[in-house]
mmCIF file of N, CA and C in Angstrom:
data_model
loop_
_atom_site.group_PDB
_atom_site.id
_atom_site.type_symbol
_atom_site.label_atom_id
_atom_site.label_comp_id
_atom_site.label_asym_id
_atom_site.label_seq_id
_atom_site.Cartn_x
_atom_site.Cartn_y
_atom_site.Cartn_z
ATOM 1 N N MET A 1 136.113 110.444 91.812
ATOM 2 C CA MET A 1 136.420 111.616 92.632
ATOM 3 C C MET A 1 135.939 111.356 94.051
ATOM 4 N N GLN A 2 136.623 111.936 94.967
ATOM 5 C CA GLN A 2 136.288 111.737 96.364
ATOM 6 C C GLN A 2 136.110 113.070 97.062
ATOM 7 N N GLY A 3 135.135 113.107 97.962
ATOM 8 C CA GLY A 3 134.935 114.277 98.793
ATOM 9 C C GLY A 3 135.535 114.030 100.161
ATOM 10 N N LYS A 4 136.051 115.072 100.736
ATOM 11 C CA LYS A 4 136.659 114.984 102.067
ATOM 12 C C LYS A 4 135.682 115.486 103.124
ATOM 13 N N LYS A 5 135.808 114.965 104.305
ATOM 14 C CA LYS A 5 134.973 115.393 105.423
ATOM 15 C C LYS A 5 134.968 116.912 105.515
ATOM 16 N N GLY A 6 133.778 117.489 105.640
ATOM 17 C CA GLY A 6 133.641 118.928 105.758
ATOM 18 C C GLY A 6 133.454 119.661 104.437
ATOM 19 N N GLN A 7 133.643 118.973 103.304
ATOM 20 C CA GLN A 7 133.466 119.630 102.003
ATOM 21 C C GLN A 7 131.990 119.808 101.674
ATOM 22 N N TRP A 8 131.703 120.886 100.943
ATOM 23 C CA TRP A 8 130.353 121.197 100.457
ATOM 24 C C TRP A 8 130.055 120.266 99.286
ATOM 25 N N VAL A 9 128.922 119.547 99.366
ATOM 26 C CA VAL A 9 128.573 118.562 98.337
ATOM 27 C C VAL A 9 127.075 118.577 98.054
ATOM 28 N N GLN A 10 126.711 117.862 97.008
ATOM 29 C CA GLN A 10 125.294 117.639 96.692
ATOM 30 C C GLN A 10 125.049 116.139 96.654
ATOM 31 N N ILE A 11 123.958 115.713 97.292
ATOM 32 C CA ILE A 11 123.549 114.304 97.274
ATOM 33 C C ILE A 11 122.141 114.216 96.702
ATOM 34 N N HIS A 12 121.716 112.990 96.414
ATOM 35 C CA HIS A 12 120.330 112.784 95.997
ATOM 36 C C HIS A 12 119.785 111.514 96.635
ATOM 37 N N ASN A 13 118.461 111.481 96.728
ATOM 38 C CA ASN A 13 117.713 110.322 97.217
ATOM 39 C C ASN A 13 116.504 110.133 96.333
ATOM 40 N N ILE A 14 116.114 108.896 96.113
ATOM 41 C CA ILE A 14 114.848 108.627 95.431
ATOM 42 C C ILE A 14 113.781 108.553 96.504
ATOM 43 N N VAL A 15 112.848 109.499 96.455
ATOM 44 C CA VAL A 15 111.785 109.593 97.456
ATOM 45 C C VAL A 15 110.662 108.617 97.127
ATOM 46 N N LEU A 16 110.271 108.564 95.853
ATOM 47 C CA LEU A 16 109.215 107.646 95.407
ATOM 48 C C LEU A 16 109.620 106.985 94.096
ATOM 49 N N GLN A 17 109.456 105.682 94.020
ATOM 50 C CA GLN A 17 109.653 104.958 92.772
ATOM 51 C C GLN A 17 108.447 105.220 91.866
ATOM 52 N N PRO A 18 108.578 105.025 90.543
ATOM 53 C CA PRO A 18 107.446 105.276 89.644
ATOM 54 C C PRO A 18 106.157 104.561 90.061
ATOM 55 N N ALA A 19 106.257 103.344 90.542
ATOM 56 C CA ALA A 19 105.060 102.588 90.941
ATOM 57 C C ALA A 19 104.373 103.184 92.161
ATOM 58 N N ASP A 20 105.096 103.994 92.929
ATOM 59 C CA ASP A 20 104.549 104.576 94.150
ATOM 60 C C ASP A 20 104.000 105.985 93.962
ATOM 61 N N ARG A 21 104.080 106.516 92.739
ATOM 62 C CA ARG A 21 103.614 107.878 92.473
ATOM 63 C C ARG A 21 102.096 107.943 92.582
ATOM 64 N N ALA A 22 101.574 109.103 92.923
ATOM 65 C CA ALA A 22 100.127 109.295 93.060
ATOM 66 C C ALA A 22 99.435 109.066 91.716
ATOM 67 N N PRO A 23 98.232 108.506 91.735
ATOM 68 C CA PRO A 23 97.543 108.196 90.478
ATOM 69 C C PRO A 23 97.158 109.426 89.661
ATOM 70 N N GLN A 24 97.021 110.582 90.285
ATOM 71 C CA GLN A 24 96.575 111.772 89.564
ATOM 72 C C GLN A 24 97.693 112.543 88.861
ATOM 73 N N VAL A 25 98.958 112.138 89.046
ATOM 74 C CA VAL A 25 100.033 112.854 88.361
ATOM 75 C C VAL A 25 100.009 112.510 86.874
ATOM 76 N N PRO A 26 100.499 113.412 86.018
ATOM 77 C CA PRO A 26 100.500 113.154 84.581
ATOM 78 C C PRO A 26 101.265 111.879 84.227
ATOM 79 N N ASP A 27 100.880 111.261 83.111
ATOM 80 C CA ASP A 27 101.478 109.983 82.714
ATOM 81 C C ASP A 27 102.997 110.042 82.569
ATOM 82 N N ASP A 28 103.525 111.125 81.975
ATOM 83 C CA ASP A 28 104.974 111.199 81.808
ATOM 84 C C ASP A 28 105.676 111.323 83.167
ATOM 85 N N THR A 29 105.024 111.955 84.127
ATOM 86 C CA THR A 29 105.577 112.073 85.475
ATOM 87 C C THR A 29 105.549 110.738 86.191
ATOM 88 N N LYS A 30 104.491 109.971 85.995
ATOM 89 C CA LYS A 30 104.364 108.659 86.635
ATOM 90 C C LYS A 30 105.493 107.719 86.249
ATOM 91 N N GLN A 31 106.118 107.965 85.112
ATOM 92 C CA GLN A 31 107.150 107.058 84.604
ATOM 93 C C GLN A 31 108.534 107.334 85.191
ATOM 94 N N THR A 32 108.646 108.380 85.985
ATOM 95 C CA THR A 32 109.954 108.724 86.555
ATOM 96 C C THR A 32 109.887 108.739 88.081
ATOM 97 N N PRO A 33 110.990 108.416 88.741
ATOM 98 C CA PRO A 33 111.000 108.493 90.201
ATOM 99 C C PRO A 33 110.987 109.939 90.672
ATOM 100 N N LEU A 34 110.507 110.161 91.876
ATOM 101 C CA LEU A 34 110.569 111.472 92.507
ATOM 102 C C LEU A 34 111.909 111.541 93.240
ATOM 103 N N VAL A 35 112.750 112.495 92.844
ATOM 104 C CA VAL A 35 114.107 112.580 93.366
ATOM 105 C C VAL A 35 114.269 113.855 94.195
ATOM 106 N N MET A 36 114.996 113.750 95.288
ATOM 107 C CA MET A 36 115.302 114.892 96.154
ATOM 108 C C MET A 36 116.806 115.133 96.095
ATOM 109 N N TRP A 37 117.199 116.384 95.861
ATOM 110 C CA TRP A 37 118.603 116.770 95.896
ATOM 111 C C TRP A 37 118.819 117.659 97.111
ATOM 112 N N VAL A 38 119.914 117.439 97.804
ATOM 113 C CA VAL A 38 120.210 118.202 99.015
ATOM 114 C C VAL A 38 121.697 118.570 99.002
ATOM 115 N N LYS A 39 122.012 119.782 99.459
ATOM 116 C CA LYS A 39 123.403 120.208 99.582
ATOM 117 C C LYS A 39 123.755 120.342 101.056
ATOM 118 N N GLY A 40 124.998 120.046 101.361
ATOM 119 C CA GLY A 40 125.463 120.159 102.737
ATOM 120 C C GLY A 40 126.926 119.789 102.837
ATOM 121 N N TYR A 41 127.389 119.580 104.066
ATOM 122 C CA TYR A 41 128.792 119.287 104.338
ATOM 123 C C TYR A 41 128.952 117.812 104.676
ATOM 124 N N LEU A 42 129.938 117.163 104.044
ATOM 125 C CA LEU A 42 130.178 115.740 104.289
ATOM 126 C C LEU A 42 130.554 115.482 105.745
ATOM 127 N N ASN A 43 129.968 114.442 106.307
ATOM 128 C CA ASN A 43 130.289 114.056 107.685
ATOM 129 C C ASN A 43 131.491 113.127 107.749
ATOM 130 N N ALA A 44 131.874 112.554 106.589
ATOM 131 C CA ALA A 44 133.052 111.681 106.495
ATOM 132 C C ALA A 44 133.483 111.659 105.030
ATOM 133 N N ASP A 45 134.715 111.259 104.765
ATOM 134 C CA ASP A 45 135.168 111.125 103.389
ATOM 135 C C ASP A 45 134.212 110.201 102.633
ATOM 136 N N ALA A 46 133.974 110.498 101.348
ATOM 137 C CA ALA A 46 133.061 109.690 100.547
ATOM 138 C C ALA A 46 133.414 109.793 99.074
ATOM 139 N N GLU A 47 133.024 108.782 98.314
ATOM 140 C CA GLU A 47 133.259 108.771 96.875
ATOM 141 C C GLU A 47 131.974 109.099 96.133
ATOM 142 N N VAL A 48 132.138 109.765 94.981
ATOM 143 C CA VAL A 48 130.992 110.077 94.130
ATOM 144 C C VAL A 48 130.307 108.769 93.730
ATOM 145 N N ASN A 49 128.985 108.800 93.677
ATOM 146 C CA ASN A 49 128.112 107.666 93.342
ATOM 147 C C ASN A 49 128.022 106.626 94.456
ATOM 148 N N LYS A 50 128.515 106.964 95.637
ATOM 149 C CA LYS A 50 128.399 106.078 96.801
ATOM 150 C C LYS A 50 127.565 106.775 97.865
ATOM 151 N N GLU A 51 126.954 105.975 98.763
ATOM 152 C CA GLU A 51 126.144 106.556 99.829
ATOM 153 C C GLU A 51 127.034 107.295 100.825
ATOM 154 N N CYS A 52 126.515 108.397 101.326
ATOM 155 C CA CYS A 52 127.236 109.186 102.309
ATOM 156 C C CYS A 52 126.234 109.901 103.208
ATOM 157 N N GLU A 53 126.756 110.615 104.177
ATOM 158 C CA GLU A 53 125.911 111.380 105.095
ATOM 159 C C GLU A 53 126.430 112.810 105.123
ATOM 160 N N ILE A 54 125.476 113.759 105.093
ATOM 161 C CA ILE A 54 125.834 115.174 105.141
ATOM 162 C C ILE A 54 125.066 115.861 106.255
ATOM 163 N N THR A 55 125.537 117.040 106.598
ATOM 164 C CA THR A 55 124.810 117.932 107.495
ATOM 165 C C THR A 55 124.511 119.197 106.706
ATOM 166 N N THR A 56 123.244 119.572 106.645
ATOM 167 C CA THR A 56 122.830 120.751 105.895
ATOM 168 C C THR A 56 123.116 122.013 106.698
ATOM 169 N N VAL A 57 122.974 123.162 106.061
ATOM 170 C CA VAL A 57 123.214 124.422 106.768
ATOM 171 C C VAL A 57 122.185 124.651 107.869
ATOM 172 N N THR A 58 121.044 123.954 107.803
ATOM 173 C CA THR A 58 120.039 124.075 108.863
ATOM 174 C C THR A 58 120.241 123.044 109.972
ATOM 175 N N GLY A 59 121.303 122.226 109.841
ATOM 176 C CA GLY A 59 121.617 121.272 110.892
ATOM 177 C C GLY A 59 121.014 119.891 110.725
ATOM 178 N N ARG A 60 120.270 119.660 109.626
ATOM 179 C CA ARG A 60 119.713 118.324 109.390
ATOM 180 C C ARG A 60 120.800 117.374 108.935
ATOM 181 N N THR A 61 120.704 116.111 109.354
ATOM 182 C CA THR A 61 121.593 115.065 108.877
ATOM 183 C C THR A 61 120.818 114.255 107.846
ATOM 184 N N VAL A 62 121.396 114.118 106.647
ATOM 185 C CA VAL A 62 120.711 113.442 105.541
ATOM 186 C C VAL A 62 121.664 112.457 104.893
ATOM 187 N N LYS A 63 121.156 111.261 104.572
ATOM 188 C CA LYS A 63 121.939 110.266 103.838
ATOM 189 C C LYS A 63 121.477 110.245 102.388
ATOM 190 N N GLY A 64 122.414 109.984 101.481
ATOM 191 C CA GLY A 64 122.078 109.894 100.075
ATOM 192 C C GLY A 64 123.290 109.521 99.252
ATOM 193 N N ILE A 65 123.096 109.513 97.933
ATOM 194 C CA ILE A 65 124.167 109.190 97.000
ATOM 195 C C ILE A 65 124.901 110.484 96.638
ATOM 196 N N LEU A 66 126.216 110.476 96.788
ATOM 197 C CA LEU A 66 127.019 111.663 96.497
ATOM 198 C C LEU A 66 127.034 111.921 94.992
ATOM 199 N N ASP A 67 126.543 113.089 94.593
ATOM 200 C CA ASP A 67 126.494 113.482 93.184
ATOM 201 C C ASP A 67 127.693 114.321 92.777
ATOM 202 N N GLU A 68 128.006 115.320 93.586
ATOM 203 C CA GLU A 68 128.995 116.299 93.166
ATOM 204 C C GLU A 68 129.688 116.907 94.379
ATOM 205 N N VAL A 69 130.993 117.104 94.241
ATOM 206 C CA VAL A 69 131.786 117.756 95.277
ATOM 207 C C VAL A 69 131.930 119.224 94.894
ATOM 208 N N GLU A 70 131.671 120.101 95.841
ATOM 209 C CA GLU A 70 131.705 121.545 95.629
ATOM 210 C C GLU A 70 130.899 121.947 94.394
ATOM 211 N N PRO A 71 129.583 121.665 94.423
ATOM 212 C CA PRO A 71 128.736 121.970 93.270
ATOM 213 C C PRO A 71 128.646 123.466 93.019
ATOM 214 N N SER A 72 128.580 123.807 91.742
ATOM 215 C CA SER A 72 128.456 125.222 91.387
ATOM 216 C C SER A 72 126.983 125.562 91.205
ATOM 217 N N TYR A 73 126.703 126.834 91.176
ATOM 218 C CA TYR A 73 125.346 127.300 90.934
ATOM 219 C C TYR A 73 125.249 127.704 89.474
ATOM 220 N N SER A 74 124.292 127.143 88.775
ATOM 221 C CA SER A 74 124.086 127.535 87.383
ATOM 222 C C SER A 74 122.589 127.567 87.116
ATOM 223 N N HIS A 75 122.138 128.684 86.574
ATOM 224 C CA HIS A 75 120.734 128.823 86.232
ATOM 225 C C HIS A 75 120.596 129.910 85.182
ATOM 226 N N ASP A 76 119.477 129.885 84.498
ATOM 227 C CA ASP A 76 119.181 130.929 83.528
ATOM 228 C C ASP A 76 117.673 131.077 83.442
ATOM 229 N N PHE A 77 117.219 131.899 82.541
ATOM 230 C CA PHE A 77 115.793 132.136 82.399
ATOM 231 C C PHE A 77 115.226 131.383 81.200
ATOM 232 N N GLY A 78 115.932 130.382 80.719
ATOM 233 C CA GLY A 78 115.444 129.553 79.628
ATOM 234 C C GLY A 78 115.721 130.150 78.261
ATOM 235 N N LYS A 79 115.186 129.490 77.251
ATOM 236 C CA LYS A 79 115.376 129.907 75.868
ATOM 237 C C LYS A 79 114.480 131.097 75.531
ATOM 238 N N TYR A 80 114.844 131.774 74.493
ATOM 239 C CA TYR A 80 114.079 132.915 73.994
ATOM 240 C C TYR A 80 112.676 132.451 73.592
ATOM 241 N N VAL A 81 111.655 133.207 74.029
ATOM 242 C CA VAL A 81 110.254 132.895 73.715
ATOM 243 C C VAL A 81 109.677 134.079 72.943
ATOM 244 N N PRO A 82 109.501 133.943 71.621
ATOM 245 C CA PRO A 82 109.056 135.081 70.813
ATOM 246 C C PRO A 82 107.681 135.607 71.213
ATOM 247 N N GLU A 83 106.826 134.751 71.749
ATOM 248 C CA GLU A 83 105.490 135.192 72.165
ATOM 249 C C GLU A 83 105.557 136.252 73.259
ATOM 250 N N LEU A 84 106.624 136.233 74.047
ATOM 251 C CA LEU A 84 106.764 137.230 75.108
ATOM 252 C C LEU A 84 106.979 138.633 74.535
ATOM 253 N N ASP A 85 107.595 138.728 73.371
ATOM 254 C CA ASP A 85 107.734 140.032 72.716
ATOM 255 C C ASP A 85 106.368 140.598 72.345
ATOM 256 N N ILE A 86 105.495 139.743 71.836
ATOM 257 C CA ILE A 86 104.143 140.169 71.465
ATOM 258 C C ILE A 86 103.394 140.645 72.701
ATOM 259 N N ILE A 87 103.483 139.867 73.780
ATOM 260 C CA ILE A 87 102.793 140.227 75.028
ATOM 261 C C ILE A 87 103.350 141.539 75.577
ATOM 262 N N ARG A 88 104.688 141.700 75.550
ATOM 263 C CA ARG A 88 105.300 142.939 76.021
ATOM 264 C C ARG A 88 104.745 144.140 75.262
ATOM 265 N N ASP A 89 104.679 144.010 73.932
ATOM 266 C CA ASP A 89 104.172 145.117 73.115
ATOM 267 C C ASP A 89 102.707 145.411 73.420
ATOM 268 N N GLN A 90 101.906 144.357 73.649
ATOM 269 C CA GLN A 90 100.496 144.552 73.980
ATOM 270 C C GLN A 90 100.329 145.252 75.332
ATOM 271 N N VAL A 91 101.146 144.862 76.298
ATOM 272 C CA VAL A 91 101.073 145.490 77.627
ATOM 273 C C VAL A 91 101.495 146.954 77.544
ATOM 274 N N ARG A 92 102.558 147.234 76.834
ATOM 275 C CA ARG A 92 103.010 148.627 76.690
ATOM 276 C C ARG A 92 101.934 149.487 76.013
ATOM 277 N N LYS A 93 101.308 148.925 74.994
ATOM 278 C CA LYS A 93 100.260 149.660 74.305
ATOM 279 C C LYS A 93 99.087 149.928 75.234
ATOM 280 N N ALA A 94 98.685 148.907 75.994
ATOM 281 C CA ALA A 94 97.562 149.045 76.928
ATOM 282 C C ALA A 94 97.867 150.062 78.027
ATOM 283 N N LEU A 95 99.113 150.160 78.446
ATOM 284 C CA LEU A 95 99.507 151.102 79.482
ATOM 285 C C LEU A 95 99.866 152.483 78.923
ATOM 286 N N GLY A 96 99.942 152.604 77.604
ATOM 287 C CA GLY A 96 100.292 153.868 76.998
ATOM 288 C C GLY A 96 101.748 154.226 77.159
ATOM 289 N N VAL A 97 102.587 153.214 77.223
ATOM 290 C CA VAL A 97 104.033 153.440 77.429
ATOM 291 C C VAL A 97 104.749 153.418 76.101
#
């Protein structure tokens, strides 16, 4: 897939390789690179998984690997946590609700 100049895209950069991570981070974190994702507008046509340059809505120019053209927003509040029901009931009882 290819993005056209001016299209809204998401890129990524590896900020730190695993060997460059701080010594105090947890062991599982040390094993992965620190990655930065940025969204902005393509400054020139580019292909997914290739390096490109974007301009963010704040006017910064950033280079990185093109991940997605016209990325969507998707988020949720995670999976159901039964312990939260217990806490809710305890709080309601304590407040007299």
